[in-house]
Coordinates of C-alpha atoms in Angstrom, one line a residue:
M249 CA -101.7 -235.9 125.8
Y250 CA -103.6 -233.4 127.9
D251 CA -106.5 -231.1 127.5
V252 CA -104.6 -228.4 129.4
L253 CA -100.9 -228.2 130.1
I254 CA -99.7 -225.6 132.6
V255 CA -96.1 -224.6 132.6
G256 CA -95.0 -223.4 136.0
G257 CA -95.8 -225.0 139.4
G258 CA -96.2 -221.7 141.3
A259 CA -99.2 -219.8 142.8
A260 CA -100.8 -218.8 139.5
G261 CA -100.3 -222.3 137.9
F262 CA -101.9 -224.2 140.8
Y263 CA -104.7 -221.7 141.2
A264 CA -105.6 -222.0 137.5
A265 CA -105.5 -225.8 137.6
I266 CA -107.7 -226.2 140.6
H267 CA -110.3 -223.7 139.4
M268 CA -110.5 -225.1 135.8
V269 CA -111.0 -228.8 137.0
E270 CA -113.5 -227.7 139.6
A271 CA -115.5 -225.8 136.8
N272 CA -115.1 -228.7 134.3
P273 CA -114.1 -232.0 136.0
N274 CA -113.8 -233.7 132.6
L275 CA -110.6 -231.8 131.8
K276 CA -107.3 -233.7 131.8
V277 CA -104.8 -231.3 133.3
A278 CA -101.0 -231.4 134.1
I279 CA -98.6 -229.0 135.7
L280 CA -95.0 -229.0 134.6
E281 CA -92.6 -227.7 137.3
R282 CA -88.9 -227.3 136.5
G283 CA -87.7 -227.8 140.1
K284 CA -87.9 -230.7 142.6
E285 CA -90.3 -228.7 144.7
V286 CA -93.5 -226.8 143.8
L287 CA -94.7 -223.4 145.2
T288 CA -91.2 -222.4 146.4
K289 CA -92.1 -218.7 146.1
V290 CA -95.2 -219.2 148.3
K291 CA -93.0 -220.9 150.9
V292 CA -90.7 -218.0 151.5
S293 CA -93.2 -215.2 151.0
G294 CA -93.9 -213.0 154.0
G295 CA -91.0 -214.4 155.9
G296 CA -92.4 -217.8 155.6
R297 CA -95.9 -216.7 156.7
C298 CA -97.3 -216.2 153.1
N299 CA -98.9 -212.8 152.6
V300 CA -101.9 -214.3 150.8
T301 CA -103.7 -211.0 149.7
H302 CA -104.6 -207.5 151.0
A303 CA -107.7 -206.4 152.7
E304 CA -108.6 -203.9 149.9
F305 CA -111.9 -205.2 148.5
V306 CA -112.7 -202.3 146.0
P307 CA -111.4 -203.2 142.5
S308 CA -110.7 -199.6 141.6
E309 CA -108.7 -199.0 144.8
L310 CA -107.0 -202.4 144.6
S311 CA -105.7 -201.8 141.1
K312 CA -103.9 -198.6 142.2
N313 CA -101.2 -200.8 143.9
Y314 CA -99.9 -202.0 140.5
P315 CA -97.3 -199.7 138.8
R316 CA -97.6 -201.9 135.7
G317 CA -101.1 -203.4 135.1
E318 CA -103.3 -200.8 137.0
K319 CA -105.6 -200.2 133.9
E320 CA -105.6 -203.8 132.7
L321 CA -106.5 -205.4 136.1
L322 CA -109.5 -203.2 136.7
G323 CA -111.9 -205.5 134.7
P324 CA -110.4 -208.8 136.0
F325 CA -110.7 -207.5 139.6
H326 CA -114.4 -206.9 139.0
S327 CA -114.7 -210.6 138.2
Y328 CA -112.4 -211.9 140.9
C329 CA -111.1 -209.8 143.7
S330 CA -109.5 -210.2 147.2
G331 CA -112.8 -211.1 148.8
D332 CA -113.1 -214.0 146.4
T333 CA -109.6 -215.2 147.4
V334 CA -110.6 -215.0 151.1
A335 CA -113.7 -217.1 150.3
F336 CA -111.6 -219.7 148.4
F337 CA -109.4 -220.3 151.4
E338 CA -112.1 -220.2 154.0
S339 CA -114.1 -222.7 152.1
R340 CA -111.2 -225.0 152.5
G341 CA -110.9 -224.5 156.2
I342 CA -108.1 -221.9 156.0
A343 CA -108.9 -218.7 158.0
L344 CA -107.1 -215.5 157.1
N345 CA -106.1 -212.8 159.6
I346 CA -105.9 -209.1 158.7
E347 CA -103.0 -207.2 160.1
E348 CA -103.0 -203.5 160.9
D349 CA -101.5 -202.5 157.5
G350 CA -104.1 -204.5 155.6
R351 CA -101.9 -207.5 154.8
M352 CA -103.6 -210.9 155.1
F353 CA -101.9 -214.1 156.4
P354 CA -103.2 -217.6 157.2
A355 CA -104.2 -217.8 160.9
T356 CA -101.5 -220.5 161.3
N357 CA -98.9 -217.9 160.3
S358 CA -97.3 -220.6 158.1
S359 CA -97.0 -220.7 154.3
Q360 CA -97.0 -224.5 154.5
T361 CA -100.8 -224.2 155.2
I362 CA -101.3 -222.7 151.7
I363 CA -98.9 -225.2 150.1
D364 CA -100.6 -228.2 151.7
C365 CA -104.0 -226.8 150.6
F366 CA -103.0 -226.6 146.9
V367 CA -101.2 -230.0 146.9
S368 CA -104.2 -231.8 148.4
E369 CA -106.6 -230.0 146.0
T370 CA -104.6 -231.1 143.0
E371 CA -104.5 -234.7 144.3
R372 CA -108.3 -234.6 145.0
L373 CA -109.1 -233.3 141.5
G374 CA -106.7 -235.7 139.7
I375 CA -104.4 -233.0 138.4
K376 CA -101.0 -234.4 137.5
V377 CA -98.0 -232.5 138.9
L378 CA -94.8 -233.4 137.0
K379 CA -91.7 -232.1 138.9
N380 CA -88.1 -231.9 137.6
S381 CA -89.7 -231.2 134.2
S382 CA -87.8 -228.2 132.9
V383 CA -89.3 -227.1 129.5
V384 CA -86.9 -226.8 126.6
K385 CA -89.2 -226.2 123.6
I386 CA -92.8 -224.8 123.1
E387 CA -94.2 -225.2 119.5
P388 CA -97.6 -224.5 118.0
R389 CA -98.8 -227.5 116.0
E390 CA -100.0 -227.3 112.4
N391 CA -103.7 -227.8 111.8
N392 CA -103.1 -230.8 109.5
E393 CA -101.0 -232.6 112.2
E394 CA -102.6 -235.6 113.8
P395 CA -104.2 -235.7 116.3
S396 CA -105.6 -232.5 114.8
N397 CA -107.3 -231.0 117.9
Y398 CA -104.0 -230.6 119.9
S399 CA -102.8 -227.1 119.4
W400 CA -99.5 -227.2 121.3
S401 CA -96.4 -229.4 121.6
V402 CA -94.3 -228.9 124.8
T403 CA -91.0 -230.7 125.2
S404 CA -89.4 -231.1 128.7
I405 CA -86.1 -232.7 129.6
H406 CA -88.0 -235.9 129.9
A407 CA -90.8 -236.1 127.3
T408 CA -92.9 -234.3 124.7
Y409 CA -96.5 -233.5 125.6
L410 CA -99.4 -232.5 123.4
A411 CA -102.0 -230.1 124.7
K412 CA -105.2 -228.6 123.5
K413 CA -104.7 -225.5 125.6
L414 CA -101.4 -224.2 127.0
V415 CA -101.1 -222.0 130.1
V416 CA -97.8 -220.3 130.8
A417 CA -97.4 -219.3 134.5
T418 CA -93.6 -219.4 134.9
G419 CA -93.1 -216.1 136.7
S420 CA -89.7 -214.4 135.9
N421 CA -88.1 -217.1 133.8
P422 CA -85.7 -215.7 131.1
K423 CA -85.6 -219.0 129.2
I424 CA -89.4 -219.1 128.9
W425 CA -89.5 -215.4 127.9
D426 CA -87.1 -216.3 125.1
M427 CA -89.4 -219.1 123.9
L428 CA -92.4 -216.7 123.9
Q429 CA -90.4 -214.1 122.0
N430 CA -89.6 -216.7 119.4
L431 CA -93.4 -217.3 119.1
G432 CA -93.9 -213.7 118.2
H433 CA -94.6 -212.1 121.6
T434 CA -93.0 -208.9 122.7
I435 CA -91.2 -209.2 126.0
V436 CA -90.7 -206.0 128.0
P437 CA -87.1 -206.3 129.3
P438 CA -87.3 -207.4 133.0
V439 CA -85.8 -205.3 135.7
P440 CA -85.9 -205.8 139.5
S441 CA -88.8 -204.3 141.5
L442 CA -89.2 -204.2 145.3
F443 CA -85.7 -203.5 146.5
T444 CA -84.0 -201.5 149.2
F445 CA -81.7 -198.5 148.7
N446 CA -78.0 -198.6 149.4
I447 CA -76.9 -195.4 151.1
K448 CA -73.6 -194.6 152.8
D449 CA -74.2 -191.5 154.9
E450 CA -73.0 -190.5 158.4
R451 CA -76.5 -189.4 159.4
I452 CA -77.8 -193.0 159.3
S453 CA -74.7 -195.1 159.5
G454 CA -74.8 -195.5 163.3
I455 CA -78.6 -196.0 163.8
P456 CA -79.7 -199.2 162.0
G457 CA -83.0 -200.5 163.2
V458 CA -84.5 -197.1 163.6
S459 CA -88.0 -196.9 162.0
T460 CA -90.3 -193.9 161.5
N461 CA -93.0 -192.6 159.2
A462 CA -91.6 -190.4 156.5
R463 CA -92.4 -188.8 153.1
I464 CA -89.8 -189.8 150.4
Q465 CA -89.2 -188.4 146.9
V466 CA -86.9 -189.7 144.2
I467 CA -85.1 -186.7 142.7
P468 CA -82.4 -186.5 140.0
S469 CA -78.8 -186.1 141.0
K470 CA -76.8 -183.2 139.5
V471 CA -75.1 -185.5 137.1
N472 CA -78.2 -187.2 135.6
T473 CA -81.0 -184.6 135.5
G474 CA -81.3 -185.0 131.7
K475 CA -81.4 -188.8 131.9
F476 CA -84.0 -188.6 134.7
K477 CA -86.3 -186.4 132.6
E478 CA -85.9 -188.7 129.6
A479 CA -86.8 -191.7 131.7
L480 CA -89.9 -190.0 133.1
K481 CA -91.2 -189.4 129.6
K482 CA -90.1 -192.9 128.3
Y483 CA -92.1 -194.7 130.9
G484 CA -95.1 -192.3 131.2
I485 CA -94.3 -191.6 134.9
H486 CA -95.2 -188.4 136.7
Q487 CA -92.9 -187.0 139.3
S488 CA -95.7 -187.5 141.8
D489 CA -95.5 -191.3 141.1
L490 CA -92.0 -191.1 142.6
E491 CA -93.2 -189.8 146.0
S492 CA -94.3 -192.0 148.8
E493 CA -95.3 -191.8 152.5
G494 CA -95.0 -194.6 154.9
P495 CA -92.7 -196.4 157.4
L496 CA -89.0 -196.0 156.6
L497 CA -86.5 -198.4 158.2
I498 CA -82.8 -197.5 158.5
T499 CA -80.6 -200.6 157.9
H500 CA -76.9 -201.4 157.9
W501 CA -76.7 -200.8 154.2
G502 CA -79.1 -197.9 153.8
M503 CA -82.9 -197.7 153.8
S504 CA -85.9 -200.1 153.5
G505 CA -89.5 -200.3 154.7
P506 CA -92.8 -200.0 152.9
G507 CA -92.2 -196.3 152.0
I508 CA -89.0 -197.2 150.2
L509 CA -90.3 -200.4 148.6
R510 CA -93.3 -198.5 147.2
L511 CA -90.8 -196.1 145.4
S512 CA -88.7 -199.1 144.2
A513 CA -91.8 -200.6 142.5
W514 CA -93.1 -197.4 140.9
G515 CA -89.6 -196.4 139.7
A516 CA -88.4 -199.9 138.8
Q517 CA -87.7 -199.2 135.2
L518 CA -86.5 -195.5 135.6
L519 CA -84.1 -196.4 138.5
N520 CA -82.7 -199.3 136.4
D521 CA -82.1 -196.8 133.6
L522 CA -80.2 -194.6 136.1
N523 CA -78.1 -197.6 137.1
Y524 CA -79.5 -197.2 140.7
K525 CA -77.6 -193.9 141.2
F526 CA -80.0 -191.1 142.2
R527 CA -81.0 -188.9 145.1
I528 CA -83.9 -189.1 147.5
R529 CA -85.4 -186.3 149.6
V530 CA -86.8 -187.4 153.0
N531 CA -89.2 -185.4 155.1
W532 CA -88.9 -187.0 158.6
L533 CA -91.9 -185.1 159.7
P534 CA -94.4 -185.7 156.8
E535 CA -97.2 -183.7 158.5
Y536 CA -95.1 -180.5 158.4
Y537 CA -93.5 -178.5 155.7
E538 CA -90.2 -176.6 156.2
E539 CA -91.8 -173.3 157.3
A540 CA -94.0 -175.1 159.8
V541 CA -90.9 -176.9 161.3
L542 CA -89.0 -173.7 161.6
S543 CA -91.9 -172.0 163.3
Q544 CA -92.1 -174.9 165.8
L545 CA -88.4 -174.8 166.4
Q546 CA -88.6 -171.1 167.2
E547 CA -91.4 -171.8 169.7
I548 CA -89.3 -174.5 171.3
K549 CA -86.4 -172.1 171.6
E550 CA -88.6 -169.8 173.7
I551 CA -90.1 -172.5 175.9
E552 CA -87.1 -174.8 176.4
A553 CA -84.4 -172.1 176.4
K554 CA -82.3 -173.6 179.2
K555 CA -82.4 -177.2 177.9
S556 CA -79.7 -178.6 175.6
V557 CA -80.9 -179.1 172.0
L558 CA -79.6 -182.7 171.8
R559 CA -81.5 -183.9 174.9
T560 CA -84.8 -182.3 173.9
K561 CA -86.9 -184.5 171.7
S562 CA -89.0 -181.8 170.2
F563 CA -91.0 -183.9 167.6
D564 CA -92.4 -187.4 167.5
L565 CA -89.2 -188.9 166.2
P566 CA -87.0 -191.7 167.4
K567 CA -84.5 -190.3 169.8
R568 CA -81.4 -191.7 167.9
L569 CA -82.6 -190.2 164.7
W570 CA -83.2 -186.8 166.4
I571 CA -79.6 -186.8 167.8
S572 CA -78.2 -187.8 164.5
L573 CA -80.0 -185.0 162.6
V574 CA -79.1 -182.4 165.2
K575 CA -75.4 -183.4 165.0
A576 CA -75.6 -183.3 161.2
V577 CA -76.1 -179.6 161.2
G578 CA -73.1 -179.0 163.4
I579 CA -74.9 -178.4 166.8
A580 CA -72.6 -179.5 169.6
D581 CA -73.8 -181.6 172.6
T582 CA -73.7 -178.6 175.0
V583 CA -75.6 -176.1 172.9
K584 CA -78.8 -174.9 174.6
W585 CA -81.9 -173.8 172.8
A586 CA -81.3 -170.2 173.9
D587 CA -77.9 -170.2 172.1
M588 CA -79.4 -171.4 168.8
T589 CA -78.8 -168.9 166.0
K590 CA -81.3 -168.1 163.2
I591 CA -79.0 -170.0 160.7
Q592 CA -78.8 -173.1 162.9
L593 CA -82.7 -173.1 163.3
Q594 CA -83.1 -172.9 159.6
N595 CA -80.5 -175.6 158.9
L596 CA -82.2 -177.9 161.4
A597 CA -85.7 -177.2 159.9
Q598 CA -84.2 -178.1 156.5
Q599 CA -82.6 -181.3 157.8
L600 CA -85.9 -182.4 159.4
S601 CA -88.1 -181.7 156.5
S602 CA -85.9 -182.2 153.4
S603 CA -82.8 -184.2 154.0
E604 CA -81.2 -185.4 150.8
F605 CA -79.4 -188.7 150.5
L606 CA -77.4 -190.2 147.6
V607 CA -78.5 -193.7 146.7
D608 CA -75.8 -195.9 145.1
G609 CA -77.1 -199.4 144.3
K610 CA -79.8 -201.6 145.6
S611 CA -80.3 -204.8 147.7
T612 CA -83.0 -207.6 147.4
F613 CA -85.8 -207.3 149.8
K614 CA -85.6 -210.4 151.9
E615 CA -86.2 -213.5 149.7
E616 CA -89.0 -211.7 147.8
F617 CA -87.7 -211.1 144.4
V618 CA -90.3 -209.4 142.2
T619 CA -89.7 -208.4 138.5
A620 CA -91.1 -205.6 136.4
G621 CA -91.2 -206.7 132.8
G622 CA -92.6 -209.7 130.9
V623 CA -95.1 -210.4 128.1
D624 CA -96.4 -207.1 126.8
L625 CA -99.9 -206.3 128.1
K626 CA -101.1 -205.1 124.7
E627 CA -100.8 -208.7 123.4
I628 CA -103.2 -210.2 126.0
N629 CA -106.9 -210.3 126.1
F630 CA -107.7 -209.5 129.7
K631 CA -111.2 -210.9 129.6
T632 CA -109.7 -214.4 129.2
Y633 CA -105.9 -213.8 129.6
E634 CA -105.5 -215.5 126.2
S635 CA -102.8 -214.4 123.8
K636 CA -103.9 -212.1 121.0
I637 CA -101.1 -213.7 118.8
H638 CA -101.8 -217.4 119.3
N639 CA -105.1 -219.1 120.0
D640 CA -105.2 -221.6 123.0
L641 CA -102.2 -219.9 124.6
Y642 CA -102.9 -218.3 128.1
F643 CA -100.8 -216.4 130.7
A644 CA -101.1 -216.0 134.4
G645 CA -99.0 -214.4 137.1
E646 CA -95.7 -212.6 136.9
V647 CA -94.8 -214.0 133.4
I648 CA -96.7 -210.9 132.1
N649 CA -95.7 -207.3 132.6
I650 CA -97.6 -206.8 135.8
D651 CA -96.1 -206.3 139.3
A652 CA -97.3 -204.6 142.5
I653 CA -96.0 -202.9 145.6
T654 CA -95.4 -205.1 148.7
G655 CA -98.4 -206.1 150.8
G656 CA -100.0 -209.2 149.2
F657 CA -100.8 -207.5 145.9
N658 CA -98.5 -209.7 143.8
F659 CA -100.2 -212.8 144.9
Q660 CA -103.7 -211.3 144.3
N661 CA -102.5 -210.8 140.6
A662 CA -101.6 -214.5 140.5
W663 CA -105.0 -215.6 142.0
T664 CA -107.0 -213.3 139.7
G665 CA -105.1 -214.3 136.6
G666 CA -105.3 -218.0 137.4
F667 CA -109.1 -217.8 138.0
M668 CA -109.7 -215.9 134.7
V669 CA -107.7 -218.4 132.7
A670 CA -109.5 -221.3 134.4
Q671 CA -113.0 -219.9 133.7
A672 CA -112.1 -219.1 130.0
I673 CA -110.8 -222.6 129.4
A674 CA -113.6 -224.4 131.3
A675 CA -116.2 -222.5 129.4
K676 CA -114.7 -223.6 126.1
G677 CA -115.0 -227.2 127.3

């Protein structure tokens, strides 16, 4: 019998437990974890370094990084933002470093630092952590059942527990979503978010490892234009949401990098509807439009007339990419700038500013599997993260239909949700 039972031994569950017992030391709290280890996602995040949060400290700007949850998170971020996360860790002797792109990691560059902090805090506060405790049943208790002040019955593979308050922080767990659906909650069907694009194309097949800044757009292919337009309308997405500028990395299987991952997050549901078959348009020179690129090429033709096109790196592009794009428009190794025809210049300008690629499939981004979908946001009170359908039932983390682009934002959602749940429960005593 517990005052609070937390299902899920991940980032949101631990953060909620620590904060609620700090705010109200009289609470008897337990965490149920289905696996033999806790905080497994924390361990692998950021390549084992743990991308704790992002150095965006303005709530309205921070919330713009959430394709699902932007509006709902604005209020919670005013209560608990990335600066509060930094203060939490620093007060426990863990310094965080800011990288050039705003991502924040522990100064030790090890996720184990974060895990050790959480585990030692739960021990210090007397929070029970029950591992290998996969939950098989969640039931609300009738008011006339004794003891009457326990609202929830939770059965694991080992035992049945009673709890006055129940917090579900299980991340992307289909079995728990099924249980919540049986309790009357709407579950938005889960689809992958944060994935890389599978592309087979001669222009990139021989140059894996090349990285450059680019502007990328998702566009319909000839066969699915109608489906594409339907999906835009269905999910309330604007075409501009499917445009991104940032580092693009060419890989053995296609394209990755922050620019691509941002698109995969914003387009998660739409791209799933298209069965991951669509086209992208890439501007390899995002500071130029096609006309400006053509004008520049014409100038180069005058200045570098005697040089070969292939050997002249005319723009700030990786050399291997430049050679590949030049060859793609049929310009031979020996062709000099003086010999370039008007059509060849136009074709090269088009290739540099609006190359189109067919995407056919996706790959998981490293070990970081993020899901779009979960408990419908309309069924949660975001002042407390309590269910609008059942009293004394709370949610935190990725179990709800909130997800973010890469960069520490998904963890910030877990920290903020965990804190809000903790404050709401501690305030009720």
